mmCIF file of C-alpha atoms in Angstrom:
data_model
loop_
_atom_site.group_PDB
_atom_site.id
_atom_site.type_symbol
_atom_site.label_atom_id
_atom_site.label_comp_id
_atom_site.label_asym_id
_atom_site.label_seq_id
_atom_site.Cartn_x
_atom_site.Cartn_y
_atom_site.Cartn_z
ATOM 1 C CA UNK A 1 20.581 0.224 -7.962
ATOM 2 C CA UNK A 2 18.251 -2.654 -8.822
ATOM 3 C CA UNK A 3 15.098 -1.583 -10.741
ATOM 4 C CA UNK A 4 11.589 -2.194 -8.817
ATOM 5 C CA UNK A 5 9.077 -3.954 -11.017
ATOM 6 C CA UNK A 6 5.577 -3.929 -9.374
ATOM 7 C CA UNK A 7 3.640 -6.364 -10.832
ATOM 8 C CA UNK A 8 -0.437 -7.332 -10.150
ATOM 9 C CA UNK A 9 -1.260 -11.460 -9.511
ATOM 10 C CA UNK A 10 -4.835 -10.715 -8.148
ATOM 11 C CA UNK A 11 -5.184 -14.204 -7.496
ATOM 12 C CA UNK A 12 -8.215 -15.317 -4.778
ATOM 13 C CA UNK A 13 -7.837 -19.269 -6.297
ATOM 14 C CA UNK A 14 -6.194 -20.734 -2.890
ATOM 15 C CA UNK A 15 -8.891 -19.031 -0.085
ATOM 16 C CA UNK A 16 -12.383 -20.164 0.388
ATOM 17 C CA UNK A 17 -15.368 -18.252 0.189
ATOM 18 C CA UNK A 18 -16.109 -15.429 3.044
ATOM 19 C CA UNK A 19 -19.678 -16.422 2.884
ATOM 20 C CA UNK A 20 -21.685 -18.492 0.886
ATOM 21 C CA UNK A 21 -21.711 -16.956 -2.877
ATOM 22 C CA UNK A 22 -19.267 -14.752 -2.555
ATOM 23 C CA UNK A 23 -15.699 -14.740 -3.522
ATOM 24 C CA UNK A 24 -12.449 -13.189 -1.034
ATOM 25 C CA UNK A 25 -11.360 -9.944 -1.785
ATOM 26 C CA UNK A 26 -8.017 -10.308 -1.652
ATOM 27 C CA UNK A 27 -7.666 -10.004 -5.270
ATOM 28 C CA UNK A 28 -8.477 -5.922 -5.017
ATOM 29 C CA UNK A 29 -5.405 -5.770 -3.099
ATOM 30 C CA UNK A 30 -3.175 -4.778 -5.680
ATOM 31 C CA UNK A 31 -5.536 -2.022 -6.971
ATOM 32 C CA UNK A 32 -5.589 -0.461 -2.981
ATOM 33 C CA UNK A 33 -1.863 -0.390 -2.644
ATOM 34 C CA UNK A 34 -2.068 1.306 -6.445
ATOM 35 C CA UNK A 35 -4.206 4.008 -5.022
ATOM 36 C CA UNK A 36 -1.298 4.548 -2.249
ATOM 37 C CA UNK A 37 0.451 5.228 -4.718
ATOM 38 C CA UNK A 38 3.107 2.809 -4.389
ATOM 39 C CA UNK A 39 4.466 2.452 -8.115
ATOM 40 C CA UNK A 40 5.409 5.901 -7.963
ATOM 41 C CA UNK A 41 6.977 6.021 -3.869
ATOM 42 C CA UNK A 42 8.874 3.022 -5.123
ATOM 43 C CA UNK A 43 10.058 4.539 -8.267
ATOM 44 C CA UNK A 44 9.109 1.555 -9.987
ATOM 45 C CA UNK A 45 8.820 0.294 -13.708
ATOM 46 C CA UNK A 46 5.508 -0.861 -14.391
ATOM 47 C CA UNK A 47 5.002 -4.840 -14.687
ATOM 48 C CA UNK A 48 1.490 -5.187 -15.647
ATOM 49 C CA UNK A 49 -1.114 -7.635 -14.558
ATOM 50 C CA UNK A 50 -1.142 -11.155 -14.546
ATOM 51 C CA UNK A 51 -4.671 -12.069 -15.211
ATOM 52 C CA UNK A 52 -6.078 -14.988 -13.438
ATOM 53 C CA UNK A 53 -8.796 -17.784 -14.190
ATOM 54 C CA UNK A 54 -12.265 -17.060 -12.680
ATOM 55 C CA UNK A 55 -12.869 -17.989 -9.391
ATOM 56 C CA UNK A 56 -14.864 -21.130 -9.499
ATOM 57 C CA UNK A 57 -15.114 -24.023 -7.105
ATOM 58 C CA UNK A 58 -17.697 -26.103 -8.986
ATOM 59 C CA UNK A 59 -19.008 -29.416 -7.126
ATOM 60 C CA UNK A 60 -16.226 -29.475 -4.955
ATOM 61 C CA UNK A 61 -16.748 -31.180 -2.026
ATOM 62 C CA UNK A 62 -14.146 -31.698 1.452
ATOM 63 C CA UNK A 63 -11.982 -34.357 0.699
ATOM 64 C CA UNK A 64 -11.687 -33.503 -3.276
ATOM 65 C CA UNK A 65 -8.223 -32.174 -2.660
ATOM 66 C CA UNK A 66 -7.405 -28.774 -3.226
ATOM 67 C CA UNK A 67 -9.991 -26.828 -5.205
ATOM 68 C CA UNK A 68 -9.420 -24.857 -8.542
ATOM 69 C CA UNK A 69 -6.739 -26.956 -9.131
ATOM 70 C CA UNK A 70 -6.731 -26.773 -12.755
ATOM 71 C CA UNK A 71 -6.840 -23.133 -12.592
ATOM 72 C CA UNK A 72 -3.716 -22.698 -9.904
ATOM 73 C CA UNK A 73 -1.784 -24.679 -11.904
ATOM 74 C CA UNK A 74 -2.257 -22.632 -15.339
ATOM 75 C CA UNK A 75 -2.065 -19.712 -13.336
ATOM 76 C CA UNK A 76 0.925 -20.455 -11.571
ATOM 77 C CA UNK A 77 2.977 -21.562 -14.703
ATOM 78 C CA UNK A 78 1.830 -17.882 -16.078
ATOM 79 C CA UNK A 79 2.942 -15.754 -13.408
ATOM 80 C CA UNK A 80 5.946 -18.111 -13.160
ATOM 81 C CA UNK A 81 6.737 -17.247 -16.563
ATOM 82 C CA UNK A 82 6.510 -13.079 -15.792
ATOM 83 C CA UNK A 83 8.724 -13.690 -12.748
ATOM 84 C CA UNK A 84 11.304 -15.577 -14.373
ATOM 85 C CA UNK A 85 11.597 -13.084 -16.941
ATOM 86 C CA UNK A 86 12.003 -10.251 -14.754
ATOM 87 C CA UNK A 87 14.451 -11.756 -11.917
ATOM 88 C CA UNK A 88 16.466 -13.091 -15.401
ATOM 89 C CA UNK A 89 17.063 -9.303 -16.102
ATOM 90 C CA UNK A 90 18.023 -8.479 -13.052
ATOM 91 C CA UNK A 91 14.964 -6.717 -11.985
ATOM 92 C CA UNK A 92 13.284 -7.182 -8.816
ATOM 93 C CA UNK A 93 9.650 -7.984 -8.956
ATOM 94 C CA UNK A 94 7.075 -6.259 -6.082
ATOM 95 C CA UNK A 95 4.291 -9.013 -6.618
ATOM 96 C CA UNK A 96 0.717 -7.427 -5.215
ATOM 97 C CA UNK A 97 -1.578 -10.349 -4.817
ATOM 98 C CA UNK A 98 -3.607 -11.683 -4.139
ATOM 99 C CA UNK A 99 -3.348 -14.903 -1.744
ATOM 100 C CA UNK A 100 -0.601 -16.890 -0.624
ATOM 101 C CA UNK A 101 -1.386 -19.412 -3.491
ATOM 102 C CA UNK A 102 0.725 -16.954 -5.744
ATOM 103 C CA UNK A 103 3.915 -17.838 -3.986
ATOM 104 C CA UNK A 104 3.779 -20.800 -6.069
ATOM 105 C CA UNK A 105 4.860 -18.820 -9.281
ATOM 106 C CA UNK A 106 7.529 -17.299 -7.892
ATOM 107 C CA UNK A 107 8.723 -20.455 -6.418
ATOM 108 C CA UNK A 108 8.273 -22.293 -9.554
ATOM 109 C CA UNK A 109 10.262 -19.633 -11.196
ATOM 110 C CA UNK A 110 12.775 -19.938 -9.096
ATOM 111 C CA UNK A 111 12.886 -23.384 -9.386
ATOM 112 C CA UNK A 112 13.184 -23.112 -13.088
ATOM 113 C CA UNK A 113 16.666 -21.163 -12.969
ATOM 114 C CA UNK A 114 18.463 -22.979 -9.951
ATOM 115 C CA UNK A 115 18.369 -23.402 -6.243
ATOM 116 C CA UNK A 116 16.691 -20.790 -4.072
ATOM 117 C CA UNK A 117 16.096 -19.862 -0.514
ATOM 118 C CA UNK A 118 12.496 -18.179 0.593
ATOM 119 C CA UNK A 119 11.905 -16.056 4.011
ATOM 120 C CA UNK A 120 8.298 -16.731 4.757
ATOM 121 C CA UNK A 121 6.498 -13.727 6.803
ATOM 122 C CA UNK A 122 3.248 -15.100 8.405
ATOM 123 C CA UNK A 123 1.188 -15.593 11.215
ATOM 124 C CA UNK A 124 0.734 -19.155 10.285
ATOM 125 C CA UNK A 125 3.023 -21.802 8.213
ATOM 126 C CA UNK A 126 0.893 -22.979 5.147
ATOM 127 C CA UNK A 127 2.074 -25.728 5.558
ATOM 128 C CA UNK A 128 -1.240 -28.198 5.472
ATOM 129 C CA UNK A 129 -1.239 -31.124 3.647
ATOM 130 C CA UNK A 130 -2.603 -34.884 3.050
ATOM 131 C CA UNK A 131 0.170 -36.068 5.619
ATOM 132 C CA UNK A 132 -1.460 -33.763 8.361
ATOM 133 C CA UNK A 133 -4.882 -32.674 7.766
ATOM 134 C CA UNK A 134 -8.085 -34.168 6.634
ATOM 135 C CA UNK A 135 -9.176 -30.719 5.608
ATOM 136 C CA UNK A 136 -6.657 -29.928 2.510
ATOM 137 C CA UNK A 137 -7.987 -28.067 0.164
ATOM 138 C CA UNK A 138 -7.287 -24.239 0.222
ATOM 139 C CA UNK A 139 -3.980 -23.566 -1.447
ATOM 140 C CA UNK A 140 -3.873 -20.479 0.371
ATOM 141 C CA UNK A 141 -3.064 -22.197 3.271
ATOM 142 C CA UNK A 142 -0.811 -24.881 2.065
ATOM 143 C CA UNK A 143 1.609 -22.787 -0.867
ATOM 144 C CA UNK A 144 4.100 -23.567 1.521
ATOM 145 C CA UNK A 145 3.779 -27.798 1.561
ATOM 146 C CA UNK A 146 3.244 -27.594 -1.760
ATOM 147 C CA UNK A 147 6.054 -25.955 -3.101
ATOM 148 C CA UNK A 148 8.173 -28.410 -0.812
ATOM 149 C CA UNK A 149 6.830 -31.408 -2.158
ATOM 150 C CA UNK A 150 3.445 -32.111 -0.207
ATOM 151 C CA UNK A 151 0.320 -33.039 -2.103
ATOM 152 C CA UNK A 152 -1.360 -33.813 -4.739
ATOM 153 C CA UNK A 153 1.023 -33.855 -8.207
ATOM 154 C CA UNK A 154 -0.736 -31.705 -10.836
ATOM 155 C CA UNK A 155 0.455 -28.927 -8.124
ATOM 156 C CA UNK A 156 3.349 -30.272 -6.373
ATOM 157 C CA UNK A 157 5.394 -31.318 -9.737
ATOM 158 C CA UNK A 158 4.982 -28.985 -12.709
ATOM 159 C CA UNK A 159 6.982 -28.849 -15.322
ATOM 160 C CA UNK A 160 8.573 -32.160 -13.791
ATOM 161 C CA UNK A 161 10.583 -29.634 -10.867
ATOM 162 C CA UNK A 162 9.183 -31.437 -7.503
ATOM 163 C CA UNK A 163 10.116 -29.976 -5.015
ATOM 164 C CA UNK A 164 10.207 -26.282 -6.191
ATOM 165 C CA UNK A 165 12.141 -25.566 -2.748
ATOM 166 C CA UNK A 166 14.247 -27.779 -0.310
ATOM 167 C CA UNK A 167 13.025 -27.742 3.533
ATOM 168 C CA UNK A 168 16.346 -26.564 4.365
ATOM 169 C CA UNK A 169 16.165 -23.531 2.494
ATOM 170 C CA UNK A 170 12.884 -22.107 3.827
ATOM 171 C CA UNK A 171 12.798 -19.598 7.187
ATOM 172 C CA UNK A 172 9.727 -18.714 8.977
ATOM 173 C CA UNK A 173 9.220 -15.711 10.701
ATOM 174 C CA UNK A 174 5.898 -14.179 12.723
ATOM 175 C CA UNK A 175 4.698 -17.243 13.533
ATOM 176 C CA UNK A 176 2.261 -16.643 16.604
ATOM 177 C CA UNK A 177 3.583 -18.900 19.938
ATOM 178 C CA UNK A 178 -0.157 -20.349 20.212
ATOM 179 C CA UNK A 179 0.660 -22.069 17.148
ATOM 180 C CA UNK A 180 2.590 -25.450 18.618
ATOM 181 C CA UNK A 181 1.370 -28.142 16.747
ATOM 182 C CA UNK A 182 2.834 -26.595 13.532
ATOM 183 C CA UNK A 183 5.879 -25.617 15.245
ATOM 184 C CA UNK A 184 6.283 -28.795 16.036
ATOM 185 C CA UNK A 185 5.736 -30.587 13.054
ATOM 186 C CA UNK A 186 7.935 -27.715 11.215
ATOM 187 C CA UNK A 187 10.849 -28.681 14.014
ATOM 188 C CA UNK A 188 10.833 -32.244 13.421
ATOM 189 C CA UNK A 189 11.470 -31.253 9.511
ATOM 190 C CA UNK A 190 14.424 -28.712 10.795
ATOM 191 C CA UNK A 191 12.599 -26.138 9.426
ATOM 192 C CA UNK A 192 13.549 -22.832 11.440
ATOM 193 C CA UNK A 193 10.656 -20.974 12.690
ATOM 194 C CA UNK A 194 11.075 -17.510 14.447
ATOM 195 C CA UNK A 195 7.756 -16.493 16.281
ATOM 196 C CA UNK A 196 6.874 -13.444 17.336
ATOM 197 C CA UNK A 197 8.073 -13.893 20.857
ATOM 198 C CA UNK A 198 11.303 -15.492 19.834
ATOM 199 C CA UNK A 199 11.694 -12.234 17.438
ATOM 200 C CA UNK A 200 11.470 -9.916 20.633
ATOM 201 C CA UNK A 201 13.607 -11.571 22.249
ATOM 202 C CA UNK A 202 16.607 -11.564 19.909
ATOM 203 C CA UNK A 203 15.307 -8.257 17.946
ATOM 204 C CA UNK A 204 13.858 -8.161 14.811
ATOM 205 C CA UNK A 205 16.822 -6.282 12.549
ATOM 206 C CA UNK A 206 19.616 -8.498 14.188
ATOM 207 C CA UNK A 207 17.207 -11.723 13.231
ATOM 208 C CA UNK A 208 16.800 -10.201 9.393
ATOM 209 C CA UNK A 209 20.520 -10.011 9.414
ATOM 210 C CA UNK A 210 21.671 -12.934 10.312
ATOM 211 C CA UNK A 211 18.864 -14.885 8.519
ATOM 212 C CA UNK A 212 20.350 -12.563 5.220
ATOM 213 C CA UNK A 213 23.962 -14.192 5.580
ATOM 214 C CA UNK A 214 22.382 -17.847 5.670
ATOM 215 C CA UNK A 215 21.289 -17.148 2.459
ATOM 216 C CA UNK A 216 24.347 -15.530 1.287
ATOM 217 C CA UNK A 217 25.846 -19.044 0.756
ATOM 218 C CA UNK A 218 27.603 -20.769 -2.927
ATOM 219 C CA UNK A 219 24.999 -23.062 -2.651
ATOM 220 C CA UNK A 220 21.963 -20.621 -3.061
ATOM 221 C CA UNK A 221 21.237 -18.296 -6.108
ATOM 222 C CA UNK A 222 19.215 -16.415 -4.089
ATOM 223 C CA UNK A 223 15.810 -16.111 -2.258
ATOM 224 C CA UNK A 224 12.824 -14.859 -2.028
ATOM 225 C CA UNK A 225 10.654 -12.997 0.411
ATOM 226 C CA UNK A 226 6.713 -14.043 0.937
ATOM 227 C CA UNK A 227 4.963 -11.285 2.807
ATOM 228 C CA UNK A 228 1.239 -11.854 4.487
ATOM 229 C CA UNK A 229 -0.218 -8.890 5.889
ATOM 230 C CA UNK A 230 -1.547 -11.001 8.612
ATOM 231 C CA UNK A 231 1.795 -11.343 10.119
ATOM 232 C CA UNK A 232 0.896 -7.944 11.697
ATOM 233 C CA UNK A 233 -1.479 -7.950 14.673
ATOM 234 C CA UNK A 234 -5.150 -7.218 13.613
ATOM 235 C CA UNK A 235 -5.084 -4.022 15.845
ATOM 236 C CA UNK A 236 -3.635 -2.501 12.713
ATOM 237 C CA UNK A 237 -3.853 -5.178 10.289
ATOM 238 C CA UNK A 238 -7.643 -6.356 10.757
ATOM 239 C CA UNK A 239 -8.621 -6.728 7.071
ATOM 240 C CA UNK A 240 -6.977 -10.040 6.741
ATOM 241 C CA UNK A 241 -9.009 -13.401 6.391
ATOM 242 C CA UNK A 242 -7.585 -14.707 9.467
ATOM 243 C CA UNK A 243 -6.902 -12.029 12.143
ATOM 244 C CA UNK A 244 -4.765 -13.991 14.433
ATOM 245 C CA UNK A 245 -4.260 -12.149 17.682
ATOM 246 C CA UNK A 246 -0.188 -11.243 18.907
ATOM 247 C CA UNK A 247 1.192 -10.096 16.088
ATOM 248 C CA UNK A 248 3.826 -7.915 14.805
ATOM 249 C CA UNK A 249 3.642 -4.435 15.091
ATOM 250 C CA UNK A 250 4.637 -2.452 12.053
ATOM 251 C CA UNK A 251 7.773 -0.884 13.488
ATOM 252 C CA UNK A 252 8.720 -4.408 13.777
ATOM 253 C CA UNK A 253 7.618 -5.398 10.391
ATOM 254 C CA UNK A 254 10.152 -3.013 8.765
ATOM 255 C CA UNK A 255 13.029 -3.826 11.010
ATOM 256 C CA UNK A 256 12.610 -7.615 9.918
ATOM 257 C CA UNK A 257 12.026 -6.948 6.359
ATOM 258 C CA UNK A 258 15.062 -4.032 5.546
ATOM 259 C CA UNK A 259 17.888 -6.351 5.901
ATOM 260 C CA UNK A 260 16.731 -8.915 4.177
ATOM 261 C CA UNK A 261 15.483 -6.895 1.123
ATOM 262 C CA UNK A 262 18.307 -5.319 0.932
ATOM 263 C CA UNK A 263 20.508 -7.951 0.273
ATOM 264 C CA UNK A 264 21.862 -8.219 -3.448
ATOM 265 C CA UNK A 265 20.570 -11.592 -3.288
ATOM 266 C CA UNK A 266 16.928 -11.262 -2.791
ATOM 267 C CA UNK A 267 15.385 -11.296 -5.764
ATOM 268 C CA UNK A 268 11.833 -10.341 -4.989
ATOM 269 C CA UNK A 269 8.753 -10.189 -2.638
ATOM 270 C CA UNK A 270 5.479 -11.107 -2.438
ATOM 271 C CA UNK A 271 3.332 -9.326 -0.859
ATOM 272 C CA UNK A 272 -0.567 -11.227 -0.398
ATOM 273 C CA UNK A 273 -3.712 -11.797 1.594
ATOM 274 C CA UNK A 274 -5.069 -7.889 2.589
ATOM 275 C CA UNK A 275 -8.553 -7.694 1.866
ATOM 276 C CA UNK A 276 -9.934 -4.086 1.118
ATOM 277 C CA UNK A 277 -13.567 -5.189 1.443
ATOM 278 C CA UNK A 278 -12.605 -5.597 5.070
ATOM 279 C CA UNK A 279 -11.296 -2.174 5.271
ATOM 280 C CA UNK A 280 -13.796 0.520 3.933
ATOM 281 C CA UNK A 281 -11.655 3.472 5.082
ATOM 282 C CA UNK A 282 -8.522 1.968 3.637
ATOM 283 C CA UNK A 283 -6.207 2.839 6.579
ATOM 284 C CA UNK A 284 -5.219 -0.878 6.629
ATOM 285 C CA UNK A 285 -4.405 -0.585 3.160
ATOM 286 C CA UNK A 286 -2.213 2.823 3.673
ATOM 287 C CA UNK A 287 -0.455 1.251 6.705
ATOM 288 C CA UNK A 288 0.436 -1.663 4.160
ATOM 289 C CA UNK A 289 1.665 0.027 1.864
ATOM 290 C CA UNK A 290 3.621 2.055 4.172
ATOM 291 C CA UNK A 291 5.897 -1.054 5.406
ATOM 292 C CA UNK A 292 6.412 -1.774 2.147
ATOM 293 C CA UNK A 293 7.605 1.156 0.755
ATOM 294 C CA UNK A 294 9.828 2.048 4.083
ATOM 295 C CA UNK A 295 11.147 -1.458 4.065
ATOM 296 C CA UNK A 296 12.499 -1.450 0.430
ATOM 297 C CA UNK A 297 13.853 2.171 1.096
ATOM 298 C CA UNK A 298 17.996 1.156 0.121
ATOM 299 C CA UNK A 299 19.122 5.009 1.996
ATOM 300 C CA UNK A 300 18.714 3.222 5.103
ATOM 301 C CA UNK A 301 21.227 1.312 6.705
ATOM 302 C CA UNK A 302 20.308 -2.973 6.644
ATOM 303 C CA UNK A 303 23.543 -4.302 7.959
#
């Protein structure tokens, strides 16, 4: 039995502003899933909090390249350094962001003790960058690129470790079908995508399996799954930044997500981008925290 370690990265550095003067609210995600409850469902030791830098964009301006900069990059480094420690042990971190931006500490981590695989679980890649978008600057929306390589280098190479994950070892899943430019571009790079319709067809749990064993390889010391809520369609997932319609439904969610986490060589999940401001009742919250906690449940069959 691997020991859970939940740990808080209430990161809102990669997403821009809602509205004018105020700041996402993704960061009080990991204090709604806390108020599930889900320390104690999961049995888990307590990690803490990473604390991040205050949200501040300054005179940024479009075309700048990717705002709070400095700030991902001393933040990342941190929560790299709280990962690393904890997969080193043999634990296996539950990261509550937070936005997708925090996926770059556990891939920096990663990248700091070998060669790792990650399972990406979105409605959209991340995957914008310089090479095919005038409009780079989120990091939220471009973890992906960056941690691959793309963009600008006080992000792309820390510590020297560019790229913090090969193409080839990166899987998407959730992708919506409407999404064909991306698909495209992430086809050219023989980067396997598996959209929603594409998971229908050949069934979630079978998909989670097999994509399991391609990780189970010598040449891998792992991977890592990166959960965003808005993988799930906004019927029950609304409280998202970017509802995207044609999602996954939650019964589909877990089936995806059991076989993977319950391989012995995952070594940790992210889970990022639910906003509780957008969900005043907090039944978007409780659903959340739901998957999660049914997913990582190791009495259920995965194979």
């Amino acid at each position: 039995m691997r020991n859970f370690v939940v740990l808080d990265a209430p990161s809102n550095l990669g997403l821009r502003p809602p509205a004018p003067g105020t700041v996402p609210g993704c960061h009080k995600l990991a204090g709604a899933l806390r108020e599930q409850r889900i320390v104690q469902r999961l049995r888990a030791l307590e990690g803490g909090v990473v604390v991040p830098p205050r949200y501040d964009r300054g005179d940024w301006r479009e075309g700048d390249g990717v705002f709070n900069a400095v700030a991902l990059a001393s933040y990342t480094r941190k929560l790299a350094d709280r990962i690393e420690h904890h997969v080193r042990a043999g634990d296996f971190p539950v990261v509550l962001g937070g936005d997708c931006s925090i996926n770059l500490g556990a891939a920096l981590a990663l990248r700091r003790m070998g060669r790792y695989g990650l399972a990406v679980v979105d409605a959209s890649p991340d995957f914008r960058h310089p090479g095919n978008s005038e409009r780079v600057g989120a990091a939220g929306g471009e973890e992906v690129a960056l941690a691959t390589g793309r963009g600008q280098e006080d992000l792309t190479n820390l510590e020297g470790l560019r790229p913090y994950l090969r193409d080839e070892d990166v899987r998407y899943f959730g992708i919506r079908d409407y999404f064909e430019e991306d698909r495209a571009e992430l086809a050219d790079l023989k980067i396997p995508v598996v959209t929603v319709g594409d998971l229908r067809e050949w069934g979630a749990q079978a998909l989670g399996t097999v994509t399991r064993q391609a990780f189970e390889i010598p040449q891998l010391d792992g991977f890592w799954v990166h959960l965003d809520a808005d993988v799930l369609d906004p019927s029950v997932m609304p409280a998202v930044d970017s509802p995207d319609p044609d999602g996954l439904t939650p019964d589909e969610l877990v089936a995806l997500l059991r076989p993977l986490l319950a391989s012995g060589h995952c070594v940790g999940l992210n889970i990022t981008i639910y906003d509780p401001d957008l969900d005043p009742e907090g039944t978007a919250g409780a659903l959340l925290t739901d998957i999660v906690v049914s997913a990582l449940d190791t009495t259920h069959d995965a194979a």
